[in-house]
């Protein structure tokens, strides 16, 4: 892979090549990506989607929106720091093509901003609830009517693949979705493969999948334009990662490790003594003891340690990337950057505490159980109504239900797989609160 090709400004539908040297620096294409994402309805819905605590009303707790904004800030720093070193190492990128270090930051920031844009309500349990509706729920009846890859898309419903669809899928009058640059889409594509074969190797890029069968052709177009390295044979599609996808992943890893831990401390799920014990290992080289001792509140002390910890992890991730740049460009780096961090043991310790004290706390478990019931009920009702409508046997109740669909979801789908995916897509774009309200309406619990 080569950087000039990887930094493509091309957008879906472009006939010619967009050259960096001809860009208006006051309105750079990679920055346009960020703007289009942040103004999208799908991004806006993240303000009421779970990061850690579903349906939480406390202002301490991060939503998917605040988490995504923070990941984008960390991603921007990672991109700029890496970009500075890449341009120093490959000066032709600036001298001949006009690229700047901030271009790398803008790409990683935009991809990081969008990294959770396809996640359904109620966190990762929302993905599992959709998948299990098909694998062990009422959706099992569709298995024999779908191809193996179509079926795998549904039983392993994946927020990353859904996010790619959110940003790129066309609908009448809106060709190419948000029309994001190929470079940013490449950085977004952490798992550049289809759902089968499932986890064919231990390569980090094979851990999950990155596109639905409906988006396969365009995904391949983006990957080929960027010069990503194919790593599957026969009819299976898969590629080695875009190098900047490693930075998007690192930004997410850094934020959820440190900031979810901070949420747990502020909520009283993790003691401050634990925080000091675990965070101090990340900040011992940069902490100002007198500064720390001058902070009077727990929130301020933890905030100070969090900022220092994130700074330490950013610098380390940059070092790992630059040390392995040649292997990454050759498609021979099958690890997450933070797996090779000198702080990996400390991060693993923090994640272990977070799993025990936060992710498996009673409050989280109770609300995830409610989320399962909500999502599977909505899927069942809307899939039944949508299919009955297509087959010309919709009841009055089915027709009433379908009138609850937003106008942009009033699309006819002749293909069963596309109908099922269409409803999954609709449910995935609901906020936690919207999903709960719709569930109560369907179950007659909403006041009239």
CSV table of C-alpha atoms in Angstrom, one decimal:
chain,number,residue,atom,x,y,z
A,1,UNK,CA,0.0,0.0,0.0
A,2,UNK,CA,1.2,3.6,-0.6
A,3,UNK,CA,0.2,6.8,1.2
A,4,UNK,CA,-0.7,8.8,-1.9
A,5,UNK,CA,-3.4,6.2,-2.9
A,6,UNK,CA,-4.5,5.7,0.8
A,7,UNK,CA,-5.2,9.4,1.2
A,8,UNK,CA,-7.8,9.5,-1.6
A,9,UNK,CA,-10.2,12.4,-1.7
A,10,UNK,CA,-12.5,10.6,-4.1
A,11,UNK,CA,-16.2,10.4,-3.2
A,12,UNK,CA,-18.9,8.1,-4.4
A,13,UNK,CA,-20.0,9.1,-7.9
A,14,UNK,CA,-16.8,11.0,-8.8
A,15,UNK,CA,-15.6,10.4,-12.4
A,16,UNK,CA,-12.2,12.1,-12.0
A,17,UNK,CA,-9.5,12.3,-9.4
A,18,UNK,CA,-9.5,14.9,-6.6
A,19,UNK,CA,-6.0,16.2,-6.1
A,20,UNK,CA,-4.9,17.4,-2.6
A,21,UNK,CA,-2.7,20.1,-4.1
A,22,UNK,CA,-5.9,21.7,-5.7
A,23,UNK,CA,-7.9,21.6,-2.5
A,24,UNK,CA,-9.1,24.8,-0.8
A,25,UNK,CA,-7.4,24.7,2.6
A,26,UNK,CA,-10.3,26.7,4.2
A,27,UNK,CA,-12.7,23.9,3.3
A,28,UNK,CA,-10.6,20.7,3.0
A,29,UNK,CA,-12.4,17.6,1.8
A,30,UNK,CA,-11.4,15.5,4.8
A,31,UNK,CA,-12.9,18.3,7.1
A,32,UNK,CA,-16.1,18.2,5.0
A,33,UNK,CA,-16.3,14.5,6.0
A,34,UNK,CA,-16.4,15.5,9.6
A,35,UNK,CA,-19.0,18.2,9.0
A,36,UNK,CA,-21.3,15.8,7.1
A,37,UNK,CA,-21.1,13.2,9.8
A,38,UNK,CA,-21.7,15.6,12.7
A,39,UNK,CA,-24.8,17.1,11.0
A,40,UNK,CA,-26.3,13.7,10.1
A,41,UNK,CA,-29.4,12.4,11.8
A,42,UNK,CA,-27.7,9.1,12.6
A,43,UNK,CA,-24.9,10.9,14.5
A,44,UNK,CA,-27.4,13.1,16.3
A,45,UNK,CA,-29.2,10.0,17.6
A,46,UNK,CA,-26.1,9.0,19.5
A,47,UNK,CA,-27.0,11.5,22.2
A,48,UNK,CA,-29.5,9.1,23.5
A,49,UNK,CA,-27.7,5.8,23.0
A,50,UNK,CA,-25.9,3.8,25.6
A,51,UNK,CA,-22.2,3.8,26.1
A,52,UNK,CA,-22.1,2.1,29.5
A,53,UNK,CA,-25.3,2.6,31.5
A,54,UNK,CA,-28.5,2.2,29.4
A,55,UNK,CA,-31.2,4.8,29.9
A,56,UNK,CA,-29.1,6.6,32.6
A,57,UNK,CA,-30.3,10.0,33.7
A,58,UNK,CA,-27.0,11.1,35.4
A,59,UNK,CA,-24.9,13.7,33.7
A,60,UNK,CA,-21.8,11.9,34.8
A,61,UNK,CA,-22.3,9.1,32.3
A,62,UNK,CA,-21.1,9.2,28.7
A,63,UNK,CA,-23.5,8.5,25.9
A,64,UNK,CA,-22.4,7.2,22.5
A,65,UNK,CA,-22.4,10.9,21.4
A,66,UNK,CA,-20.0,12.2,24.0
A,67,UNK,CA,-17.9,9.0,23.6
A,68,UNK,CA,-17.7,9.5,19.9
A,69,UNK,CA,-16.7,13.2,20.2
A,70,UNK,CA,-13.9,12.2,22.7
A,71,UNK,CA,-12.7,9.4,20.4
A,72,UNK,CA,-12.5,11.9,17.5
A,73,UNK,CA,-10.4,14.3,19.6
A,74,UNK,CA,-8.0,11.5,20.6
A,75,UNK,CA,-8.1,10.3,16.9
A,76,UNK,CA,-7.2,13.8,15.7
A,77,UNK,CA,-4.2,13.9,18.0
A,78,UNK,CA,-3.1,10.4,16.9
A,79,UNK,CA,-3.5,11.3,13.2
A,80,UNK,CA,-1.6,14.6,13.5
A,81,UNK,CA,1.3,13.1,15.4
A,82,UNK,CA,1.6,10.2,13.0
A,83,UNK,CA,1.1,12.5,10.0
A,84,UNK,CA,4.0,14.7,11.1
A,85,UNK,CA,6.3,11.7,11.2
A,86,UNK,CA,5.0,10.2,8.0
A,87,UNK,CA,5.6,13.5,6.1
A,88,UNK,CA,9.1,13.9,7.6
A,89,UNK,CA,9.8,10.3,6.4
A,90,UNK,CA,8.1,10.7,3.0
A,91,UNK,CA,8.6,14.4,2.1
A,92,UNK,CA,7.3,13.8,-1.5
A,93,UNK,CA,3.8,13.6,0.1
A,94,UNK,CA,4.0,17.3,0.9
A,95,UNK,CA,6.3,18.6,-1.8
A,96,UNK,CA,4.7,16.8,-4.8
A,97,UNK,CA,1.1,16.2,-3.6
A,98,UNK,CA,0.4,18.9,-1.1
A,99,UNK,CA,-0.5,16.7,1.9
A,100,UNK,CA,0.0,18.1,5.5
A,101,UNK,CA,0.1,16.4,8.8
A,102,UNK,CA,-3.3,17.9,9.6
A,103,UNK,CA,-4.8,15.9,6.7
A,104,UNK,CA,-4.0,12.7,8.7
A,105,UNK,CA,-5.6,14.2,11.8
A,106,UNK,CA,-8.7,15.2,9.8
A,107,UNK,CA,-9.2,11.7,8.3
A,108,UNK,CA,-8.8,9.9,11.6
A,109,UNK,CA,-11.0,12.4,13.5
A,110,UNK,CA,-13.8,12.0,11.0
A,111,UNK,CA,-13.6,8.2,11.0
A,112,UNK,CA,-13.4,8.2,14.8
A,113,UNK,CA,-16.4,10.5,15.0
A,114,UNK,CA,-18.4,7.9,13.0
A,115,UNK,CA,-17.0,4.8,14.5
A,116,UNK,CA,-20.2,4.0,16.5
A,117,UNK,CA,-22.7,5.6,14.1
A,118,UNK,CA,-24.2,2.2,13.2
A,119,UNK,CA,-24.6,0.9,16.7
A,120,UNK,CA,-28.2,0.0,17.8
A,121,UNK,CA,-29.9,1.0,21.0
A,122,UNK,CA,-28.7,-0.4,24.4
A,123,UNK,CA,-25.0,-0.8,23.6
A,124,UNK,CA,-23.5,-4.1,22.4
A,125,UNK,CA,-26.4,-6.0,23.9
A,126,UNK,CA,-28.5,-4.3,21.2
A,127,UNK,CA,-26.3,-6.0,18.5
A,128,UNK,CA,-26.7,-9.4,20.3
A,129,UNK,CA,-30.5,-8.9,20.6
A,130,UNK,CA,-30.9,-8.4,16.9
A,131,UNK,CA,-28.6,-11.3,16.1
A,132,UNK,CA,-30.4,-13.7,18.5
A,133,UNK,CA,-33.8,-12.7,17.1
A,134,UNK,CA,-32.7,-14.5,14.0
A,135,UNK,CA,-30.4,-17.3,15.5
A,136,UNK,CA,-32.7,-18.5,18.3
A,137,UNK,CA,-35.9,-16.3,18.1
A,138,UNK,CA,-38.8,-16.0,15.8
A,139,UNK,CA,-36.5,-14.9,12.9
A,140,UNK,CA,-35.2,-18.5,12.6
A,141,UNK,CA,-38.0,-19.1,10.1
A,142,UNK,CA,-36.1,-17.1,7.5
A,143,UNK,CA,-32.9,-19.2,7.5
A,144,UNK,CA,-33.7,-21.5,4.6
A,145,UNK,CA,-34.7,-18.6,2.4
A,146,UNK,CA,-31.4,-16.7,2.6
A,147,UNK,CA,-27.8,-17.4,1.4
A,148,UNK,CA,-25.3,-18.4,4.1
A,149,UNK,CA,-23.7,-14.9,4.0
A,150,UNK,CA,-27.0,-13.1,4.1
A,151,UNK,CA,-28.0,-15.2,7.1
A,152,UNK,CA,-24.6,-14.6,8.8
A,153,UNK,CA,-25.1,-10.8,8.4
A,154,UNK,CA,-28.3,-11.1,10.4
A,155,UNK,CA,-27.3,-13.6,13.2
A,156,UNK,CA,-24.1,-11.7,13.8
A,157,UNK,CA,-25.6,-8.2,13.3
A,158,UNK,CA,-22.6,-5.9,13.3
A,159,UNK,CA,-22.6,-2.2,14.2
A,160,UNK,CA,-19.5,-1.6,12.0
A,161,UNK,CA,-21.2,-3.0,8.9
A,162,UNK,CA,-24.3,-1.0,9.8
A,163,UNK,CA,-22.2,2.2,10.1
A,164,UNK,CA,-20.7,1.7,6.7
A,165,UNK,CA,-24.3,1.3,5.3
A,166,UNK,CA,-25.5,4.4,7.2
A,167,UNK,CA,-22.8,6.5,5.6
A,168,UNK,CA,-22.8,5.1,2.1
A,169,UNK,CA,-26.2,3.7,1.2
A,170,UNK,CA,-28.2,5.5,-1.4
A,171,UNK,CA,-31.9,6.2,-1.3
A,172,UNK,CA,-34.1,8.2,-3.8
A,173,UNK,CA,-32.5,11.6,-4.4
A,174,UNK,CA,-29.6,10.8,-2.0
A,175,UNK,CA,-27.0,9.0,-4.0
A,176,UNK,CA,-24.0,7.7,-2.0
A,177,UNK,CA,-25.5,8.6,1.4
A,178,UNK,CA,-23.2,11.1,3.1
A,179,UNK,CA,-20.6,10.9,0.3
A,180,UNK,CA,-17.7,10.6,2.5
A,181,UNK,CA,-14.1,10.5,1.1
A,182,UNK,CA,-12.7,7.1,0.4
A,183,UNK,CA,-9.7,7.9,2.7
A,184,UNK,CA,-12.1,8.4,5.6
A,185,UNK,CA,-14.2,5.4,4.7
A,186,UNK,CA,-11.0,3.3,4.6
A,187,UNK,CA,-10.0,4.6,8.1
A,188,UNK,CA,-13.5,3.7,9.3
A,189,UNK,CA,-13.2,0.1,8.0
A,190,UNK,CA,-11.7,-1.7,11.0
A,191,UNK,CA,-12.9,-5.1,9.7
A,192,UNK,CA,-12.6,-5.0,5.9
A,193,UNK,CA,-14.3,-8.4,5.2
A,194,UNK,CA,-17.7,-9.9,4.8
A,195,UNK,CA,-19.4,-12.0,7.5
A,196,UNK,CA,-18.2,-15.3,6.2
A,197,UNK,CA,-15.8,-16.9,6.7
A,198,UNK,CA,-16.2,-16.0,10.4
A,199,UNK,CA,-12.9,-15.3,12.1
A,200,UNK,CA,-10.8,-17.2,9.6
A,201,UNK,CA,-7.5,-16.1,11.2
A,202,UNK,CA,-6.3,-14.4,14.4
A,203,UNK,CA,-5.6,-11.2,12.3
A,204,UNK,CA,-7.3,-8.3,14.1
A,205,UNK,CA,-8.9,-7.3,10.8
A,206,UNK,CA,-10.7,-10.7,10.8
A,207,UNK,CA,-12.2,-10.3,14.3
A,208,UNK,CA,-15.6,-9.0,13.0
A,209,UNK,CA,-17.0,-8.0,9.6
A,210,UNK,CA,-17.4,-4.6,8.0
A,211,UNK,CA,-20.1,-4.7,5.4
A,212,UNK,CA,-23.5,-6.3,4.6
A,213,UNK,CA,-24.0,-8.2,1.3
A,214,UNK,CA,-26.1,-5.2,0.1
A,215,UNK,CA,-23.0,-3.0,0.3
A,216,UNK,CA,-20.4,-5.4,-1.0
A,217,UNK,CA,-19.9,-3.9,-4.5
A,218,UNK,CA,-19.3,-0.4,-3.2
A,219,UNK,CA,-17.1,-1.7,-0.3
A,220,UNK,CA,-14.9,-3.4,-2.9
A,221,UNK,CA,-14.8,-0.3,-5.0
A,222,UNK,CA,-13.5,1.7,-2.0
A,223,UNK,CA,-10.9,-0.9,-1.0
A,224,UNK,CA,-9.6,-1.3,-4.6
A,225,UNK,CA,-9.4,2.5,-5.1
A,226,UNK,CA,-7.4,2.8,-1.9
A,227,UNK,CA,-5.1,0.0,-2.9
A,228,UNK,CA,-5.9,-2.2,0.1
A,229,UNK,CA,-4.4,-5.6,-0.1
A,230,UNK,CA,-6.8,-8.5,-0.8
A,231,UNK,CA,-6.4,-11.4,1.7
A,232,UNK,CA,-9.2,-13.8,0.8
A,233,UNK,CA,-9.6,-16.3,-2.0
A,234,UNK,CA,-12.4,-17.6,-4.2
A,235,UNK,CA,-15.7,-15.8,-3.8
A,236,UNK,CA,-14.8,-14.5,-0.3
A,237,UNK,CA,-14.0,-10.8,0.0
A,238,UNK,CA,-11.6,-9.4,2.5
A,239,UNK,CA,-8.7,-7.0,2.7
A,240,UNK,CA,-5.8,-5.9,4.9
A,241,UNK,CA,-6.6,-2.8,6.9
A,242,UNK,CA,-6.1,0.8,5.8
A,243,UNK,CA,-3.2,1.9,8.0
A,244,UNK,CA,-5.2,4.8,9.6
A,245,UNK,CA,-7.9,2.3,10.7
A,246,UNK,CA,-5.3,1.2,13.4
A,247,UNK,CA,-5.4,4.8,14.7
A,248,UNK,CA,-9.2,4.9,14.8
A,249,UNK,CA,-9.2,1.6,16.8
A,250,UNK,CA,-6.5,2.9,19.1
A,251,UNK,CA,-8.5,6.1,19.8
A,252,UNK,CA,-11.5,4.0,20.7
A,253,UNK,CA,-9.5,1.6,22.8
A,254,UNK,CA,-7.9,4.4,24.8
A,255,UNK,CA,-11.2,6.2,25.4
A,256,UNK,CA,-13.3,3.3,26.4
A,257,UNK,CA,-10.6,1.9,28.7
A,258,UNK,CA,-9.9,5.2,30.5
A,259,UNK,CA,-13.2,7.0,30.3
A,260,UNK,CA,-15.6,4.1,31.1
A,261,UNK,CA,-13.4,3.6,34.1
A,262,UNK,CA,-13.8,7.2,35.0
A,263,UNK,CA,-17.6,6.9,34.7
A,264,UNK,CA,-17.5,3.9,37.0
A,265,UNK,CA,-15.5,5.9,39.6
A,266,UNK,CA,-17.8,8.9,39.4
A,267,UNK,CA,-20.9,6.7,39.8
A,268,UNK,CA,-19.4,5.0,42.9
A,269,UNK,CA,-19.1,1.6,41.2
A,270,UNK,CA,-15.3,1.8,41.4
A,271,UNK,CA,-13.5,3.2,44.5
A,272,UNK,CA,-11.2,6.2,44.1
A,273,UNK,CA,-8.5,4.1,45.8
A,274,UNK,CA,-8.7,1.6,42.9
A,275,UNK,CA,-8.5,4.5,40.4
A,276,UNK,CA,-5.3,5.8,42.0
A,277,UNK,CA,-3.8,2.3,42.1
A,278,UNK,CA,-4.5,1.5,38.5
A,279,UNK,CA,-4.1,4.9,36.8
A,280,UNK,CA,-0.9,5.9,38.6
A,281,UNK,CA,0.9,3.2,36.6
A,282,UNK,CA,0.0,5.0,33.4
A,283,UNK,CA,0.9,8.5,34.6
A,284,UNK,CA,3.9,8.0,37.0
A,285,UNK,CA,6.3,9.7,34.5
A,286,UNK,CA,4.1,12.8,34.0
A,287,UNK,CA,2.1,13.4,37.2
A,288,UNK,CA,2.6,16.6,39.1
A,289,UNK,CA,2.3,15.5,42.7
A,290,UNK,CA,1.7,19.0,44.1
A,291,UNK,CA,-0.9,19.7,41.4
A,292,UNK,CA,-2.7,16.4,42.2
A,293,UNK,CA,-2.7,17.1,46.0
A,294,UNK,CA,-4.1,20.6,45.4
A,295,UNK,CA,-7.3,19.1,43.8
A,296,UNK,CA,-10.1,19.0,46.4
A,297,UNK,CA,-12.8,16.9,44.7
A,298,UNK,CA,-12.8,13.3,43.6
A,299,UNK,CA,-14.1,14.4,40.2
A,300,UNK,CA,-11.2,16.8,39.6
A,301,UNK,CA,-8.6,14.4,40.8
A,302,UNK,CA,-9.9,11.6,38.5
A,303,UNK,CA,-10.2,14.1,35.6
A,304,UNK,CA,-6.6,15.1,36.0
A,305,UNK,CA,-5.4,11.5,36.1
A,306,UNK,CA,-7.6,10.6,33.1
A,307,UNK,CA,-6.1,13.4,31.0
A,308,UNK,CA,-2.5,12.4,31.8
A,309,UNK,CA,-3.3,8.7,31.1
A,310,UNK,CA,-4.8,9.5,27.7
A,311,UNK,CA,-1.7,11.5,26.9
A,312,UNK,CA,0.6,8.7,27.8
A,313,UNK,CA,-1.4,6.2,25.7
A,314,UNK,CA,-1.6,8.5,22.7
A,315,UNK,CA,2.2,9.0,22.6
A,316,UNK,CA,2.8,5.2,23.0
A,317,UNK,CA,0.3,4.4,20.2
A,318,UNK,CA,2.1,6.8,17.9
A,319,UNK,CA,5.5,5.1,18.7
A,320,UNK,CA,4.1,1.7,18.0
A,321,UNK,CA,2.6,2.8,14.7
A,322,UNK,CA,5.7,4.5,13.4
A,323,UNK,CA,7.9,1.6,14.5
A,324,UNK,CA,5.7,-0.8,12.5
A,325,UNK,CA,4.8,1.5,9.5
A,326,UNK,CA,6.5,-0.7,6.9
A,327,UNK,CA,4.8,-3.9,8.2
A,328,UNK,CA,1.4,-2.0,8.3
A,329,UNK,CA,1.8,-0.8,4.7
A,330,UNK,CA,2.7,-4.4,3.7
A,331,UNK,CA,-0.4,-5.8,5.3
A,332,UNK,CA,1.8,-7.7,7.8
A,333,UNK,CA,0.7,-6.3,11.2
A,334,UNK,CA,-2.1,-8.5,12.5
A,335,UNK,CA,-2.5,-6.8,15.8
A,336,UNK,CA,-4.2,-3.8,17.4
A,337,UNK,CA,-1.7,-1.0,18.2
A,338,UNK,CA,-2.6,-1.2,21.9
A,339,UNK,CA,-1.9,-4.9,21.9
A,340,UNK,CA,1.8,-3.9,21.4
A,341,UNK,CA,1.7,-1.0,23.8
A,342,UNK,CA,4.1,-0.9,26.7
A,343,UNK,CA,1.0,-0.2,28.8
A,344,UNK,CA,-1.0,-3.3,27.7
A,345,UNK,CA,-0.9,-5.0,31.1
A,346,UNK,CA,-2.1,-1.8,32.8
A,347,UNK,CA,-4.9,-1.4,30.3
A,348,UNK,CA,-5.9,-5.0,30.7
A,349,UNK,CA,-6.1,-4.6,34.5
A,350,UNK,CA,-8.4,-1.5,34.1
A,351,UNK,CA,-10.6,-3.3,31.6
A,352,UNK,CA,-10.9,-6.3,34.0
A,353,UNK,CA,-12.0,-4.0,36.8
A,354,UNK,CA,-14.5,-2.3,34.5
A,355,UNK,CA,-16.0,-5.6,33.4
A,356,UNK,CA,-16.4,-6.7,37.0
A,357,UNK,CA,-17.6,-3.4,38.6
A,358,UNK,CA,-19.3,-1.6,35.7
A,359,UNK,CA,-20.3,-3.6,32.7
A,360,UNK,CA,-21.7,-6.5,34.9
A,361,UNK,CA,-23.2,-4.2,37.6
A,362,UNK,CA,-26.8,-4.9,38.4
A,363,UNK,CA,-28.0,-1.6,37.0
A,364,UNK,CA,-26.4,-2.4,33.6
A,365,UNK,CA,-27.7,-6.0,33.5
A,366,UNK,CA,-31.3,-5.0,34.4
A,367,UNK,CA,-31.4,-2.4,31.7
A,368,UNK,CA,-29.8,-4.7,29.1
A,369,UNK,CA,-32.5,-7.3,29.9
A,370,UNK,CA,-35.2,-4.7,29.2
A,371,UNK,CA,-33.4,-3.7,26.0
A,372,UNK,CA,-33.4,-7.3,24.7
A,373,UNK,CA,-37.2,-7.4,25.2
A,374,UNK,CA,-37.7,-4.1,23.5
A,375,UNK,CA,-35.6,-4.8,20.5
A,376,UNK,CA,-36.9,-8.3,19.8
A,377,UNK,CA,-40.5,-7.2,20.2
A,378,UNK,CA,-40.0,-4.3,17.7
A,379,UNK,CA,-38.2,-6.6,15.2
A,380,UNK,CA,-41.0,-9.1,15.4
A,381,UNK,CA,-43.8,-6.6,14.9
A,382,UNK,CA,-42.2,-4.6,12.1
A,383,UNK,CA,-40.8,-7.5,10.2
A,384,UNK,CA,-44.2,-9.3,10.3
A,385,UNK,CA,-46.0,-6.1,9.1
A,386,UNK,CA,-43.4,-5.3,6.4
A,387,UNK,CA,-43.4,-8.8,5.0
A,388,UNK,CA,-47.3,-9.0,5.1
A,389,UNK,CA,-47.5,-5.7,3.2
A,390,UNK,CA,-45.1,-7.0,0.5
A,391,UNK,CA,-47.1,-10.3,0.2
A,392,UNK,CA,-50.4,-8.3,-0.1
A,393,UNK,CA,-51.9,-9.7,3.1
A,394,UNK,CA,-51.3,-6.9,5.6
A,395,UNK,CA,-53.9,-6.5,8.4
A,396,UNK,CA,-55.2,-3.2,9.5
A,397,UNK,CA,-52.8,-3.5,12.5
A,398,UNK,CA,-49.9,-4.1,10.1
A,399,UNK,CA,-50.8,-1.0,8.1
A,400,UNK,CA,-51.0,1.1,11.3
A,401,UNK,CA,-47.6,-0.1,12.4
A,402,UNK,CA,-46.0,0.7,9.1
A,403,UNK,CA,-47.4,4.3,9.4
A,404,UNK,CA,-45.1,4.7,12.4
A,405,UNK,CA,-42.0,4.2,10.1
A,406,UNK,CA,-40.4,7.5,9.3
A,407,UNK,CA,-41.0,8.7,5.7
A,408,UNK,CA,-37.4,7.8,4.6
A,409,UNK,CA,-38.1,4.2,5.5
A,410,UNK,CA,-41.2,3.9,3.3
A,411,UNK,CA,-39.3,1.9,0.7
A,412,UNK,CA,-40.5,-1.2,-1.2
A,413,UNK,CA,-38.0,-4.1,-1.0
A,414,UNK,CA,-38.6,-7.0,-3.3
A,415,UNK,CA,-35.9,-9.1,-1.8
A,416,UNK,CA,-36.5,-10.9,1.6
A,417,UNK,CA,-32.9,-10.3,2.8
A,418,UNK,CA,-33.2,-6.6,2.0
A,419,UNK,CA,-36.6,-6.3,3.8
A,420,UNK,CA,-35.2,-8.0,6.9
A,421,UNK,CA,-32.1,-5.8,6.8
A,422,UNK,CA,-34.2,-2.7,6.2
A,423,UNK,CA,-36.1,-3.2,9.4
A,424,UNK,CA,-32.9,-4.1,11.4
A,425,UNK,CA,-31.5,-0.8,10.0
A,426,UNK,CA,-34.6,1.1,11.2
A,427,UNK,CA,-34.5,-0.4,14.6
A,428,UNK,CA,-30.7,0.2,14.9
A,429,UNK,CA,-31.2,3.9,14.3
A,430,UNK,CA,-33.6,4.3,17.1
A,431,UNK,CA,-32.3,5.9,20.3
A,432,UNK,CA,-32.7,4.1,23.6
A,433,UNK,CA,-35.6,6.4,24.5
A,434,UNK,CA,-37.3,6.2,21.1
A,435,UNK,CA,-37.2,2.4,21.3
A,436,UNK,CA,-38.7,2.3,24.8
A,437,UNK,CA,-41.5,4.7,23.7
A,438,UNK,CA,-42.3,2.7,20.6
A,439,UNK,CA,-42.3,-0.5,22.7
A,440,UNK,CA,-44.7,1.0,25.2
A,441,UNK,CA,-47.0,2.2,22.3
A,442,UNK,CA,-47.1,-1.3,20.7
A,443,UNK,CA,-47.8,-2.9,24.1
A,444,UNK,CA,-50.6,-0.4,24.9
A,445,UNK,CA,-48.7,1.1,27.8
A,446,UNK,CA,-48.6,4.7,26.4
A,447,UNK,CA,-51.4,6.9,27.6
A,448,UNK,CA,-54.0,8.1,25.1
